[in-house]
Tab-separated table of C-alpha atoms in Angstrom:
chain	number	residue	atom	x	y	z
A	1	UNK	CA	-4.748	29.499	-7.209
A	2	UNK	CA	-4.645	27.005	-10.065
A	3	UNK	CA	-6.177	23.604	-9.387
A	4	UNK	CA	-4.228	20.515	-10.366
A	5	UNK	CA	-5.361	16.894	-10.204
A	6	UNK	CA	-3.304	13.960	-8.968
A	7	UNK	CA	-4.405	10.350	-8.922
A	8	UNK	CA	-2.387	7.784	-6.975
A	9	UNK	CA	-3.965	4.438	-7.845
A	10	UNK	CA	-1.939	1.790	-6.115
A	11	UNK	CA	-2.662	-1.914	-6.288
A	12	UNK	CA	-0.076	-3.358	-8.610
A	13	UNK	CA	0.313	0.035	-10.208
A	14	UNK	CA	-0.171	3.679	-9.395
A	15	UNK	CA	-0.853	6.648	-11.627
A	16	UNK	CA	-0.826	10.399	-11.241
A	17	UNK	CA	-2.340	12.951	-13.612
A	18	UNK	CA	-0.868	16.445	-13.388
A	19	UNK	CA	-2.741	18.800	-15.647
A	20	UNK	CA	-2.865	17.017	-18.993
A	21	UNK	CA	0.205	14.939	-18.196
A	22	UNK	CA	-0.174	11.422	-16.876
A	23	UNK	CA	2.479	10.066	-14.520
A	24	UNK	CA	2.435	6.364	-13.711
A	25	UNK	CA	3.857	5.109	-10.403
A	26	UNK	CA	4.366	1.344	-10.077
A	27	UNK	CA	6.185	-1.106	-7.784
A	28	UNK	CA	8.645	-1.365	-10.698
A	29	UNK	CA	8.358	-5.139	-10.746
A	30	UNK	CA	8.822	-5.605	-6.999
A	31	UNK	CA	6.723	-8.297	-5.305
A	32	UNK	CA	6.338	-9.604	-1.782
A	33	UNK	CA	7.625	-8.025	1.413
A	34	UNK	CA	9.938	-5.398	0.008
A	35	UNK	CA	9.433	-2.405	-2.249
A	36	UNK	CA	11.377	-1.496	-5.408
A	37	UNK	CA	15.002	-0.423	-5.571
A	38	UNK	CA	16.226	2.805	-7.147
A	39	UNK	CA	17.667	0.844	-10.067
A	40	UNK	CA	14.340	-0.905	-10.668
A	41	UNK	CA	12.430	2.386	-10.577
A	42	UNK	CA	14.930	4.047	-12.921
A	43	UNK	CA	14.397	1.228	-15.399
A	44	UNK	CA	10.615	1.169	-15.028
A	45	UNK	CA	10.300	4.934	-15.530
A	46	UNK	CA	12.676	5.223	-18.489
A	47	UNK	CA	11.189	7.314	-21.316
A	48	UNK	CA	8.256	8.440	-19.166
A	49	UNK	CA	7.512	11.870	-17.623
A	50	UNK	CA	8.893	10.479	-14.331
A	51	UNK	CA	12.377	9.848	-15.697
A	52	UNK	CA	14.888	11.149	-13.151
A	53	UNK	CA	12.140	12.615	-10.916
A	54	UNK	CA	11.488	9.769	-8.454
A	55	UNK	CA	13.952	8.815	-5.750
A	56	UNK	CA	13.675	5.654	-3.688
A	57	UNK	CA	14.680	4.881	-0.126
A	58	UNK	CA	13.922	1.401	1.196
A	59	UNK	CA	11.154	0.942	-1.354
A	60	UNK	CA	9.359	4.227	-0.623
A	61	UNK	CA	9.244	6.593	-3.601
A	62	UNK	CA	9.773	10.345	-3.262
A	63	UNK	CA	8.453	12.935	-5.694
A	64	UNK	CA	8.777	16.735	-5.563
A	65	UNK	CA	5.601	18.809	-6.030
A	66	UNK	CA	6.218	20.896	-9.182
A	67	UNK	CA	4.071	23.910	-8.259
A	68	UNK	CA	1.779	25.224	-5.529
A	69	UNK	CA	-1.918	24.542	-6.025
A	70	UNK	CA	-4.975	22.479	-5.171
A	71	UNK	CA	-4.504	18.758	-5.755
A	72	UNK	CA	-6.938	15.868	-5.809
A	73	UNK	CA	-5.292	12.619	-4.720
A	74	UNK	CA	-6.735	9.116	-5.031
A	75	UNK	CA	-5.153	5.971	-3.574
A	76	UNK	CA	-5.995	2.272	-3.715
A	77	UNK	CA	-4.642	-0.363	-1.341
A	78	UNK	CA	-3.362	-3.701	-2.622
A	79	UNK	CA	-5.394	-6.896	-2.727
A	80	UNK	CA	-4.718	-9.809	-0.397
A	81	UNK	CA	-3.674	-13.082	-1.985
A	82	UNK	CA	-6.249	-15.618	-3.162
A	83	UNK	CA	-8.838	-15.807	-5.951
A	84	UNK	CA	-11.115	-13.783	-3.692
A	85	UNK	CA	-8.480	-12.031	-1.592
A	86	UNK	CA	-9.691	-8.922	0.199
A	87	UNK	CA	-9.766	-5.806	-1.958
A	88	UNK	CA	-7.851	-2.681	-1.001
A	89	UNK	CA	-9.654	0.503	-0.026
A	90	UNK	CA	-10.128	3.409	-2.451
A	91	UNK	CA	-9.735	6.886	-0.970
A	92	UNK	CA	-9.885	10.351	-2.562
A	93	UNK	CA	-9.269	13.826	-1.168
A	94	UNK	CA	-8.299	17.361	-2.168
A	95	UNK	CA	-5.267	19.158	-0.734
A	96	UNK	CA	-3.246	22.339	-1.123
A	97	UNK	CA	0.344	21.333	-1.886
A	98	UNK	CA	3.344	23.637	-1.992
A	99	UNK	CA	5.765	23.611	-4.884
A	100	UNK	CA	9.147	22.181	-3.888
A	101	UNK	CA	7.753	20.019	-1.088
A	102	UNK	CA	8.469	16.304	-1.207
A	103	UNK	CA	5.770	13.627	-1.073
A	104	UNK	CA	6.559	10.118	0.129
A	105	UNK	CA	4.651	7.486	-1.842
A	106	UNK	CA	4.420	3.827	-0.862
A	107	UNK	CA	2.723	1.721	-3.530
A	108	UNK	CA	1.118	-1.262	-1.767
A	109	UNK	CA	1.956	-4.701	-3.146
A	110	UNK	CA	-0.297	-7.741	-3.330
A	111	UNK	CA	-0.098	-10.468	-0.691
A	112	UNK	CA	1.884	-13.576	-1.558
A	113	UNK	CA	0.886	-17.253	-2.030
A	114	UNK	CA	1.906	-19.899	0.522
A	115	UNK	CA	5.447	-21.210	0.301
A	116	UNK	CA	4.253	-24.775	0.947
A	117	UNK	CA	2.087	-26.800	-1.420
A	118	UNK	CA	-1.490	-27.759	-0.588
A	119	UNK	CA	-2.025	-24.981	1.927
A	120	UNK	CA	-4.306	-21.960	2.021
A	121	UNK	CA	-2.334	-19.542	4.162
A	122	UNK	CA	-2.377	-16.375	2.060
A	123	UNK	CA	-0.544	-13.132	2.787
A	124	UNK	CA	-2.363	-9.833	3.250
A	125	UNK	CA	-2.059	-6.950	0.792
A	126	UNK	CA	-0.062	-3.844	1.615
A	127	UNK	CA	-1.606	-0.437	2.167
A	128	UNK	CA	-0.837	2.573	-0.038
A	129	UNK	CA	0.354	5.767	1.623
A	130	UNK	CA	0.964	9.349	0.532
A	131	UNK	CA	2.576	11.508	3.218
A	132	UNK	CA	4.706	14.597	3.603
A	133	UNK	CA	8.458	14.388	4.054
A	134	UNK	CA	7.894	14.252	7.840
A	135	UNK	CA	5.391	11.347	7.600
A	136	UNK	CA	2.279	13.462	8.102
A	137	UNK	CA	-0.383	11.481	6.228
A	138	UNK	CA	-2.254	13.092	3.372
A	139	UNK	CA	-4.171	9.989	2.335
A	140	UNK	CA	-3.944	6.277	3.117
A	141	UNK	CA	-5.721	3.221	1.677
A	142	UNK	CA	-5.571	-0.036	3.625
A	143	UNK	CA	-4.764	-3.354	1.970
A	144	UNK	CA	-7.105	-6.345	1.838
A	145	UNK	CA	-6.699	-9.555	3.823
A	146	UNK	CA	-5.518	-12.848	2.371
A	147	UNK	CA	-8.456	-15.216	1.847
A	148	UNK	CA	-9.001	-18.793	0.699
A	149	UNK	CA	-12.806	-18.289	0.551
A	150	UNK	CA	-14.734	-19.107	-2.643
A	151	UNK	CA	-16.324	-15.659	-2.838
A	152	UNK	CA	-15.548	-12.154	-1.639
A	153	UNK	CA	-16.097	-11.673	2.092
A	154	UNK	CA	-17.045	-8.156	3.134
A	155	UNK	CA	-14.804	-8.035	6.201
A	156	UNK	CA	-11.827	-9.352	4.229
A	157	UNK	CA	-11.911	-6.160	2.170
A	158	UNK	CA	-10.079	-3.171	3.603
A	159	UNK	CA	-11.910	-0.652	5.755
A	160	UNK	CA	-12.369	2.975	4.663
A	161	UNK	CA	-12.107	4.243	8.240
A	162	UNK	CA	-9.004	4.775	10.374
A	163	UNK	CA	-9.557	1.334	11.938
A	164	UNK	CA	-9.059	-1.979	10.159
A	165	UNK	CA	-11.621	-4.785	10.040
A	166	UNK	CA	-11.206	-7.873	12.183
A	167	UNK	CA	-9.871	-10.918	10.345
A	168	UNK	CA	-12.262	-13.465	8.828
A	169	UNK	CA	-12.478	-17.057	7.543
A	170	UNK	CA	-10.097	-18.597	10.097
A	171	UNK	CA	-10.443	-20.625	13.330
A	172	UNK	CA	-9.024	-17.635	15.208
A	173	UNK	CA	-9.408	-14.079	13.940
A	174	UNK	CA	-7.336	-11.162	15.193
A	175	UNK	CA	-8.687	-7.657	15.711
A	176	UNK	CA	-7.956	-4.898	13.210
A	177	UNK	CA	-5.762	-1.941	14.131
A	178	UNK	CA	-7.276	1.325	15.345
A	179	UNK	CA	-6.270	4.908	14.499
A	180	UNK	CA	-3.199	3.876	12.532
A	181	UNK	CA	-2.005	1.082	14.822
A	182	UNK	CA	-1.295	-2.469	13.664
A	183	UNK	CA	-3.719	-5.390	13.627
A	184	UNK	CA	-3.517	-8.156	16.230
A	185	UNK	CA	-1.940	-11.555	15.584
A	186	UNK	CA	-3.891	-14.814	15.735
A	187	UNK	CA	-2.052	-18.066	16.260
A	188	UNK	CA	1.231	-17.397	14.484
A	189	UNK	CA	-0.357	-15.342	11.730
A	190	UNK	CA	0.800	-11.736	11.790
A	191	UNK	CA	-1.404	-8.658	11.905
A	192	UNK	CA	-1.165	-5.966	9.256
A	193	UNK	CA	0.884	-2.847	9.911
A	194	UNK	CA	-0.759	0.575	10.014
A	195	UNK	CA	0.579	4.089	9.600
A	196	UNK	CA	2.253	4.227	12.998
A	197	UNK	CA	1.978	0.769	14.573
A	198	UNK	CA	3.461	-2.569	13.530
A	199	UNK	CA	1.191	-5.589	13.176
A	200	UNK	CA	1.248	-8.104	16.017
A	201	UNK	CA	3.235	-11.322	15.812
A	202	UNK	CA	6.843	-10.361	15.016
A	203	UNK	CA	8.309	-11.314	12.553
A	204	UNK	CA	5.079	-12.258	10.796
A	205	UNK	CA	3.328	-8.963	11.468
A	206	UNK	CA	3.504	-6.245	8.820
A	207	UNK	CA	5.702	-3.235	9.574
A	208	UNK	CA	4.115	0.217	9.876
A	209	UNK	CA	4.698	2.928	7.275
A	210	UNK	CA	6.813	5.062	9.603
A	211	UNK	CA	8.994	2.028	10.314
A	212	UNK	CA	9.484	1.179	6.642
A	213	UNK	CA	6.347	-0.668	5.518
A	214	UNK	CA	7.906	-4.117	5.086
A	215	UNK	CA	5.392	-6.932	4.660
A	216	UNK	CA	5.187	-9.675	7.292
A	217	UNK	CA	7.392	-12.736	6.943
A	218	UNK	CA	5.736	-16.002	5.946
A	219	UNK	CA	5.491	-18.599	8.697
A	220	UNK	CA	5.817	-22.328	7.924
A	221	UNK	CA	3.876	-23.061	4.726
A	222	UNK	CA	2.406	-19.550	4.854
A	223	UNK	CA	2.423	-16.576	2.508
A	224	UNK	CA	4.287	-13.349	3.167
A	225	UNK	CA	2.519	-10.022	3.360
A	226	UNK	CA	2.843	-7.428	0.612
A	227	UNK	CA	4.980	-4.310	0.961
A	228	UNK	CA	2.910	-1.672	2.701
A	229	UNK	CA	2.484	-3.589	5.971
A	230	UNK	CA	0.565	-6.668	4.781
A	231	UNK	CA	0.548	-9.446	7.396
A	232	UNK	CA	2.186	-12.834	6.861
A	233	UNK	CA	0.035	-15.957	7.308
A	234	UNK	CA	0.129	-19.515	8.645
A	235	UNK	CA	-2.017	-22.192	10.297
A	236	UNK	CA	-5.204	-21.105	8.493
A	237	UNK	CA	-5.100	-17.841	10.422
A	238	UNK	CA	-5.279	-15.491	7.484
A	239	UNK	CA	-4.634	-11.819	8.117
A	240	UNK	CA	-5.758	-8.433	6.877
A	241	UNK	CA	-4.159	-5.021	6.793
A	242	UNK	CA	-4.007	-2.909	9.933
A	243	UNK	CA	-5.880	0.354	10.414
């Protein structure tokens, strides 16, 4: 069976290499809570190998596997907002994919700045997901937490396990999600959404992938979470992505 290589690198952009052909997946200019529209993706992919081959539903991109074979897939989660916002996880794996099957691809988007001036409530980055048509995960990379710190903080970066890190750098820090569930809220800052579970603190918690992946809403003077389940922030209770 012929081996093919795919790379999904998703922070602000995503790319896929199939054989000698490079395919570039991006948020198509979308920022904040919501993913790109079909019109935006059509425009972004004009005159590329992806022209007419990617279909969008509620910001999640769908691509049909061209032929059966072994595939290597790499994903990167999005960064949380801030000069030293938490960095998304990088994950790589090899899979046998069947030609004609559809992959669902959510390209995580960076967390957003606060809506009020003079505040440090930064939104968390969205995770990046590649699943089958029926939401069975192939590979997932969590997003980083929003951070106002003056250097990178290890626990603000995304975890590479199925459980997210606890939040950091705030008076109250919520627990990370476990086994695909969402992270816990702290104060009125929302937790990050995971694969299956929404982040705590509706409507500020990030929405899980299976529920659409919307980023958490910004609370007063806070920053909204990035598409891919990033948590919204407020009251210095900055949030990270769920497990």
